[in-house]
mmCIF file of C-alpha atoms in Angstrom:
data_model
loop_
_atom_site.group_PDB
_atom_site.id
_atom_site.type_symbol
_atom_site.label_atom_id
_atom_site.label_comp_id
_atom_site.label_asym_id
_atom_site.label_seq_id
_atom_site.Cartn_x
_atom_site.Cartn_y
_atom_site.Cartn_z
ATOM 1 C CA UNK A 23 0.334 -103.903 -72.804
ATOM 2 C CA UNK A 24 1.214 -107.071 -70.946
ATOM 3 C CA UNK A 25 2.286 -109.910 -73.216
ATOM 4 C CA UNK A 26 3.484 -113.414 -72.491
ATOM 5 C CA UNK A 27 4.945 -115.150 -75.520
ATOM 6 C CA UNK A 28 5.762 -118.837 -75.240
ATOM 7 C CA UNK A 29 8.088 -121.035 -77.233
ATOM 8 C CA UNK A 30 6.859 -123.257 -80.025
ATOM 9 C CA UNK A 31 5.387 -126.732 -80.075
ATOM 10 C CA UNK A 32 7.581 -129.677 -79.104
ATOM 11 C CA UNK A 33 7.542 -133.388 -79.868
ATOM 12 C CA UNK A 34 9.400 -135.578 -77.403
ATOM 13 C CA UNK A 35 9.960 -139.270 -76.833
ATOM 14 C CA UNK A 36 8.961 -140.942 -73.573
ATOM 15 C CA UNK A 37 11.629 -140.491 -70.928
ATOM 16 C CA UNK A 38 12.959 -137.265 -72.419
ATOM 17 C CA UNK A 39 12.723 -133.768 -70.934
ATOM 18 C CA UNK A 40 11.154 -130.614 -72.313
ATOM 19 C CA UNK A 41 11.836 -126.988 -71.482
ATOM 20 C CA UNK A 42 9.204 -124.380 -72.340
ATOM 21 C CA UNK A 43 9.959 -120.671 -72.235
ATOM 22 C CA UNK A 44 7.694 -117.695 -71.547
ATOM 23 C CA UNK A 45 8.952 -114.220 -72.469
ATOM 24 C CA UNK A 46 7.226 -111.338 -70.713
ATOM 25 C CA UNK A 47 6.855 -107.727 -71.778
ATOM 26 C CA UNK A 48 4.807 -104.681 -70.899
ATOM 27 C CA UNK A 49 5.353 -104.715 -67.137
ATOM 28 C CA UNK A 50 8.068 -104.952 -64.473
ATOM 29 C CA UNK A 51 9.120 -108.570 -64.877
ATOM 30 C CA UNK A 52 10.352 -109.053 -61.316
ATOM 31 C CA UNK A 53 7.225 -107.546 -59.797
ATOM 32 C CA UNK A 54 4.925 -110.523 -60.251
ATOM 33 C CA UNK A 55 4.847 -114.257 -59.675
ATOM 34 C CA UNK A 56 4.481 -116.578 -62.663
ATOM 35 C CA UNK A 57 2.423 -119.755 -62.648
ATOM 36 C CA UNK A 58 2.403 -122.733 -64.989
ATOM 37 C CA UNK A 59 -0.793 -124.574 -65.863
ATOM 38 C CA UNK A 60 -1.299 -127.466 -68.254
ATOM 39 C CA UNK A 61 -4.276 -128.808 -70.157
ATOM 40 C CA UNK A 62 -4.371 -132.279 -71.676
ATOM 41 C CA UNK A 63 -6.351 -132.649 -74.918
ATOM 42 C CA UNK A 64 -10.062 -132.277 -74.221
ATOM 43 C CA UNK A 65 -9.424 -132.041 -70.492
ATOM 44 C CA UNK A 66 -9.483 -129.389 -67.787
ATOM 45 C CA UNK A 67 -6.825 -127.137 -66.307
ATOM 46 C CA UNK A 68 -4.133 -128.436 -63.961
ATOM 47 C CA UNK A 69 -1.955 -126.124 -61.882
ATOM 48 C CA UNK A 70 1.715 -127.113 -61.802
ATOM 49 C CA UNK A 71 3.304 -124.455 -59.598
ATOM 50 C CA UNK A 72 4.638 -120.927 -59.386
ATOM 51 C CA UNK A 73 7.946 -119.114 -59.373
ATOM 52 C CA UNK A 74 8.773 -115.950 -57.498
ATOM 53 C CA UNK A 75 10.373 -114.157 -60.406
ATOM 54 C CA UNK A 76 12.183 -111.744 -58.100
ATOM 55 C CA UNK A 77 13.869 -114.263 -55.808
ATOM 56 C CA UNK A 78 13.703 -117.409 -57.928
ATOM 57 C CA UNK A 79 11.864 -119.251 -55.178
ATOM 58 C CA UNK A 80 9.417 -121.896 -56.307
ATOM 59 C CA UNK A 81 6.352 -123.754 -55.094
ATOM 60 C CA UNK A 82 5.314 -126.856 -56.991
ATOM 61 C CA UNK A 83 2.086 -128.805 -56.824
ATOM 62 C CA UNK A 84 2.688 -131.990 -54.883
ATOM 63 C CA UNK A 85 2.091 -134.105 -57.987
ATOM 64 C CA UNK A 86 4.960 -132.435 -59.823
ATOM 65 C CA UNK A 87 7.556 -132.230 -57.042
ATOM 66 C CA UNK A 88 10.832 -133.808 -58.114
ATOM 67 C CA UNK A 89 9.688 -133.800 -61.669
ATOM 68 C CA UNK A 90 9.271 -130.145 -62.687
ATOM 69 C CA UNK A 91 11.725 -127.266 -62.477
ATOM 70 C CA UNK A 92 10.772 -123.618 -62.888
ATOM 71 C CA UNK A 93 13.480 -121.026 -63.419
ATOM 72 C CA UNK A 94 13.821 -117.495 -64.709
ATOM 73 C CA UNK A 95 16.336 -115.260 -66.435
ATOM 74 C CA UNK A 96 15.677 -111.686 -65.398
ATOM 75 C CA UNK A 97 18.097 -110.302 -67.996
ATOM 76 C CA UNK A 98 15.745 -111.353 -70.771
ATOM 77 C CA UNK A 99 12.433 -111.295 -68.858
ATOM 78 C CA UNK A 100 11.863 -114.987 -69.425
ATOM 79 C CA UNK A 101 10.639 -117.812 -67.245
ATOM 80 C CA UNK A 102 11.108 -121.495 -67.996
ATOM 81 C CA UNK A 103 9.319 -124.698 -67.101
ATOM 82 C CA UNK A 104 11.210 -127.947 -67.497
ATOM 83 C CA UNK A 105 9.446 -131.290 -67.148
ATOM 84 C CA UNK A 106 11.522 -134.453 -67.019
ATOM 85 C CA UNK A 107 10.885 -138.169 -67.509
ATOM 86 C CA UNK A 108 8.074 -137.456 -69.923
ATOM 87 C CA UNK A 109 5.267 -139.955 -70.400
ATOM 88 C CA UNK A 110 2.533 -140.099 -73.010
ATOM 89 C CA UNK A 111 0.016 -138.647 -70.550
ATOM 90 C CA UNK A 112 2.148 -135.509 -70.284
ATOM 91 C CA UNK A 113 0.911 -134.607 -73.744
ATOM 92 C CA UNK A 114 -0.785 -131.286 -73.151
ATOM 93 C CA UNK A 115 -0.815 -127.580 -73.803
ATOM 94 C CA UNK A 116 1.368 -125.847 -71.245
ATOM 95 C CA UNK A 117 0.552 -122.265 -70.270
ATOM 96 C CA UNK A 118 2.448 -119.668 -68.321
ATOM 97 C CA UNK A 119 0.182 -117.242 -66.478
ATOM 98 C CA UNK A 120 1.071 -114.113 -64.537
ATOM 99 C CA UNK A 121 -0.357 -113.590 -61.089
ATOM 100 C CA UNK A 122 -2.646 -110.594 -60.624
ATOM 101 C CA UNK A 123 -0.832 -109.297 -57.531
ATOM 102 C CA UNK A 124 2.721 -108.505 -56.529
ATOM 103 C CA UNK A 125 2.519 -111.392 -54.081
ATOM 104 C CA UNK A 126 0.848 -114.729 -54.712
ATOM 105 C CA UNK A 127 -2.889 -114.286 -55.051
ATOM 106 C CA UNK A 128 -3.551 -117.385 -57.233
ATOM 107 C CA UNK A 129 -5.553 -115.167 -59.610
ATOM 108 C CA UNK A 130 -4.082 -115.667 -63.068
ATOM 109 C CA UNK A 131 -4.577 -112.396 -64.872
ATOM 110 C CA UNK A 132 -2.486 -112.748 -68.020
ATOM 111 C CA UNK A 133 -1.819 -115.939 -69.971
ATOM 112 C CA UNK A 134 0.620 -116.995 -72.634
ATOM 113 C CA UNK A 135 -0.672 -118.456 -75.865
ATOM 114 C CA UNK A 136 0.183 -121.992 -74.791
ATOM 115 C CA UNK A 137 2.772 -124.503 -75.952
ATOM 116 C CA UNK A 138 1.716 -127.933 -77.168
ATOM 117 C CA UNK A 139 4.009 -130.681 -75.956
ATOM 118 C CA UNK A 140 3.429 -134.045 -77.589
ATOM 119 C CA UNK A 141 5.025 -137.137 -76.072
ATOM 120 C CA UNK A 142 5.118 -140.017 -78.479
ATOM 121 C CA UNK A 143 7.435 -142.846 -79.379
ATOM 122 C CA UNK B 29 -10.024 -136.095 -60.590
ATOM 123 C CA UNK B 30 -10.583 -132.364 -60.200
ATOM 124 C CA UNK B 31 -10.305 -130.708 -56.833
ATOM 125 C CA UNK B 32 -13.549 -128.777 -57.337
ATOM 126 C CA UNK B 33 -16.857 -130.042 -58.748
ATOM 127 C CA UNK B 34 -18.648 -128.277 -61.584
ATOM 128 C CA UNK B 35 -21.586 -129.416 -63.723
ATOM 129 C CA UNK B 36 -20.277 -130.571 -67.104
ATOM 130 C CA UNK B 37 -22.750 -128.447 -69.031
ATOM 131 C CA UNK B 38 -25.118 -125.503 -68.761
ATOM 132 C CA UNK B 39 -27.235 -123.677 -71.286
ATOM 133 C CA UNK B 40 -29.522 -120.739 -71.797
ATOM 134 C CA UNK B 41 -31.130 -118.658 -74.502
ATOM 135 C CA UNK B 42 -29.874 -115.214 -75.489
ATOM 136 C CA UNK B 43 -30.884 -112.634 -72.914
ATOM 137 C CA UNK B 44 -31.425 -115.189 -70.166
ATOM 138 C CA UNK B 45 -29.309 -115.724 -67.052
ATOM 139 C CA UNK B 46 -27.323 -118.846 -66.273
ATOM 140 C CA UNK B 47 -25.590 -119.820 -63.048
ATOM 141 C CA UNK B 48 -22.692 -122.269 -62.851
ATOM 142 C CA UNK B 49 -21.821 -123.823 -59.516
ATOM 143 C CA UNK B 50 -18.435 -124.846 -58.148
ATOM 144 C CA UNK B 51 -18.442 -127.073 -55.080
ATOM 145 C CA UNK B 52 -15.397 -127.539 -52.917
ATOM 146 C CA UNK B 53 -14.811 -128.237 -49.249
ATOM 147 C CA UNK B 54 -14.220 -126.416 -46.003
ATOM 148 C CA UNK B 55 -10.501 -126.616 -46.824
ATOM 149 C CA UNK B 56 -10.684 -124.623 -50.030
ATOM 150 C CA UNK B 57 -13.769 -122.738 -51.265
ATOM 151 C CA UNK B 58 -15.298 -122.628 -47.803
ATOM 152 C CA UNK B 59 -12.124 -121.457 -46.095
ATOM 153 C CA UNK B 60 -10.830 -118.715 -48.364
ATOM 154 C CA UNK B 61 -12.062 -115.963 -50.649
ATOM 155 C CA UNK B 62 -9.425 -116.956 -53.194
ATOM 156 C CA UNK B 63 -12.004 -118.127 -55.708
ATOM 157 C CA UNK B 64 -11.720 -117.195 -59.362
ATOM 158 C CA UNK B 65 -13.428 -118.011 -62.651
ATOM 159 C CA UNK B 66 -11.962 -118.383 -66.127
ATOM 160 C CA UNK B 67 -13.546 -118.366 -69.571
ATOM 161 C CA UNK B 68 -11.941 -120.406 -72.335
ATOM 162 C CA UNK B 69 -12.962 -120.398 -75.966
ATOM 163 C CA UNK B 70 -11.863 -123.342 -78.151
ATOM 164 C CA UNK B 71 -8.192 -123.204 -78.998
ATOM 165 C CA UNK B 72 -7.603 -120.134 -76.847
ATOM 166 C CA UNK B 73 -5.954 -119.466 -73.524
ATOM 167 C CA UNK B 74 -8.190 -119.042 -70.487
ATOM 168 C CA UNK B 75 -9.284 -115.526 -69.513
ATOM 169 C CA UNK B 76 -9.777 -114.341 -65.951
ATOM 170 C CA UNK B 77 -13.402 -113.266 -65.506
ATOM 171 C CA UNK B 78 -13.868 -113.125 -61.727
ATOM 172 C CA UNK B 79 -11.387 -113.070 -58.854
ATOM 173 C CA UNK B 80 -11.636 -112.975 -55.087
ATOM 174 C CA UNK B 81 -15.149 -114.475 -55.353
ATOM 175 C CA UNK B 82 -16.893 -111.484 -56.905
ATOM 176 C CA UNK B 83 -14.441 -108.940 -58.326
ATOM 177 C CA UNK B 84 -14.203 -108.287 -62.054
ATOM 178 C CA UNK B 85 -10.944 -107.420 -63.801
ATOM 179 C CA UNK B 86 -10.978 -104.338 -65.952
ATOM 180 C CA UNK B 87 -12.753 -104.970 -69.245
ATOM 181 C CA UNK B 88 -14.972 -107.830 -68.091
ATOM 182 C CA UNK B 89 -18.647 -106.963 -68.636
ATOM 183 C CA UNK B 90 -20.788 -106.522 -65.543
ATOM 184 C CA UNK B 91 -23.046 -109.253 -66.928
ATOM 185 C CA UNK B 92 -20.615 -111.601 -65.211
ATOM 186 C CA UNK B 93 -20.912 -111.857 -61.449
ATOM 187 C CA UNK B 94 -19.644 -114.184 -58.753
ATOM 188 C CA UNK B 95 -20.730 -115.222 -55.295
ATOM 189 C CA UNK B 96 -20.063 -117.793 -52.620
ATOM 190 C CA UNK B 97 -22.083 -119.564 -49.961
ATOM 191 C CA UNK B 98 -20.385 -122.052 -47.693
ATOM 192 C CA UNK B 99 -18.369 -124.496 -49.769
ATOM 193 C CA UNK B 100 -20.006 -123.557 -53.071
ATOM 194 C CA UNK B 101 -19.075 -120.690 -55.364
ATOM 195 C CA UNK B 102 -21.202 -119.568 -58.280
ATOM 196 C CA UNK B 103 -20.744 -117.686 -61.528
ATOM 197 C CA UNK B 104 -23.797 -115.985 -63.006
ATOM 198 C CA UNK B 105 -23.916 -114.768 -66.566
ATOM 199 C CA UNK B 106 -26.810 -112.389 -67.135
ATOM 200 C CA UNK B 107 -28.148 -111.237 -70.497
ATOM 201 C CA UNK B 108 -26.553 -114.172 -72.288
ATOM 202 C CA UNK B 109 -24.884 -113.381 -75.581
ATOM 203 C CA UNK B 110 -23.629 -115.682 -78.295
ATOM 204 C CA UNK B 111 -20.010 -114.863 -77.485
ATOM 205 C CA UNK B 112 -20.495 -116.157 -73.930
ATOM 206 C CA UNK B 113 -20.541 -119.706 -75.301
ATOM 207 C CA UNK B 114 -17.330 -121.204 -73.926
ATOM 208 C CA UNK B 115 -15.893 -123.438 -71.230
ATOM 209 C CA UNK B 116 -15.811 -121.999 -67.724
ATOM 210 C CA UNK B 117 -13.458 -123.104 -64.960
ATOM 211 C CA UNK B 118 -13.491 -122.207 -61.297
ATOM 212 C CA UNK B 119 -10.416 -122.297 -59.120
ATOM 213 C CA UNK B 120 -9.653 -121.958 -55.444
ATOM 214 C CA UNK B 121 -6.667 -121.756 -53.199
ATOM 215 C CA UNK B 122 -6.263 -124.649 -50.789
ATOM 216 C CA UNK B 123 -3.549 -125.303 -48.252
ATOM 217 C CA UNK B 124 -3.243 -128.900 -49.394
ATOM 218 C CA UNK B 125 -2.710 -128.359 -53.098
ATOM 219 C CA UNK B 126 -2.215 -124.629 -53.341
ATOM 220 C CA UNK B 127 -4.427 -124.073 -56.374
ATOM 221 C CA UNK B 128 -7.130 -126.397 -57.646
ATOM 222 C CA UNK B 129 -9.418 -126.121 -60.637
ATOM 223 C CA UNK B 130 -12.866 -127.431 -61.320
ATOM 224 C CA UNK B 131 -13.420 -129.837 -64.158
ATOM 225 C CA UNK B 132 -15.010 -127.166 -66.312
ATOM 226 C CA UNK B 133 -18.526 -126.374 -67.509
ATOM 227 C CA UNK B 134 -19.418 -126.061 -71.170
ATOM 228 C CA UNK B 135 -21.860 -123.177 -71.542
ATOM 229 C CA UNK B 136 -24.088 -123.375 -74.598
ATOM 230 C CA UNK B 137 -26.109 -120.415 -75.820
ATOM 231 C CA UNK B 138 -29.177 -121.900 -77.448
#
């Protein structure tokens, strides 16, 4: 069965960076795009971007351009999301989510368990 | 501010039907059939319930259905059950921001 297992909770100071990992299993890792979505406490979902796991190509939401980096390591079936210059309003649960199709459909079929990132001085 | 507009709350009694709306524009919901709906229980990850406006992934009960008219998409939950109580989010592809979500609707089963 498809599983996405994310790294554990992080506490960071303002201005620092955080890198969240998402290890996939149960399917052909390079066959699907991976998205990242975040959710601030008590708030809604916010799409951050996707990575073409096969080629490494990325597409970031305009808000996050220059600020987020998505990468992957195919040898260990893991994608990463790194967010820099953290601010307190970046405190959120960060999810990886696998696309439903082999090309980008924007339908997020499988989700990781989420990683809480807390930004506090 | 969310890209798509949803009512903050909806409710119904067990066995009843409830419809949640999701209003976008002619640049997103109205332009593409890339509309999906997610269910999220407290403390859990979202779950895909409807994709491509009206398709259900394997395992999603047929009590859940989706539709679209113009710039507004809708999710209908028929035969409400206690476990349907959750937050529901719509999403749509848009050229401008690729993927936008609604602000979410809290569904209460009375």
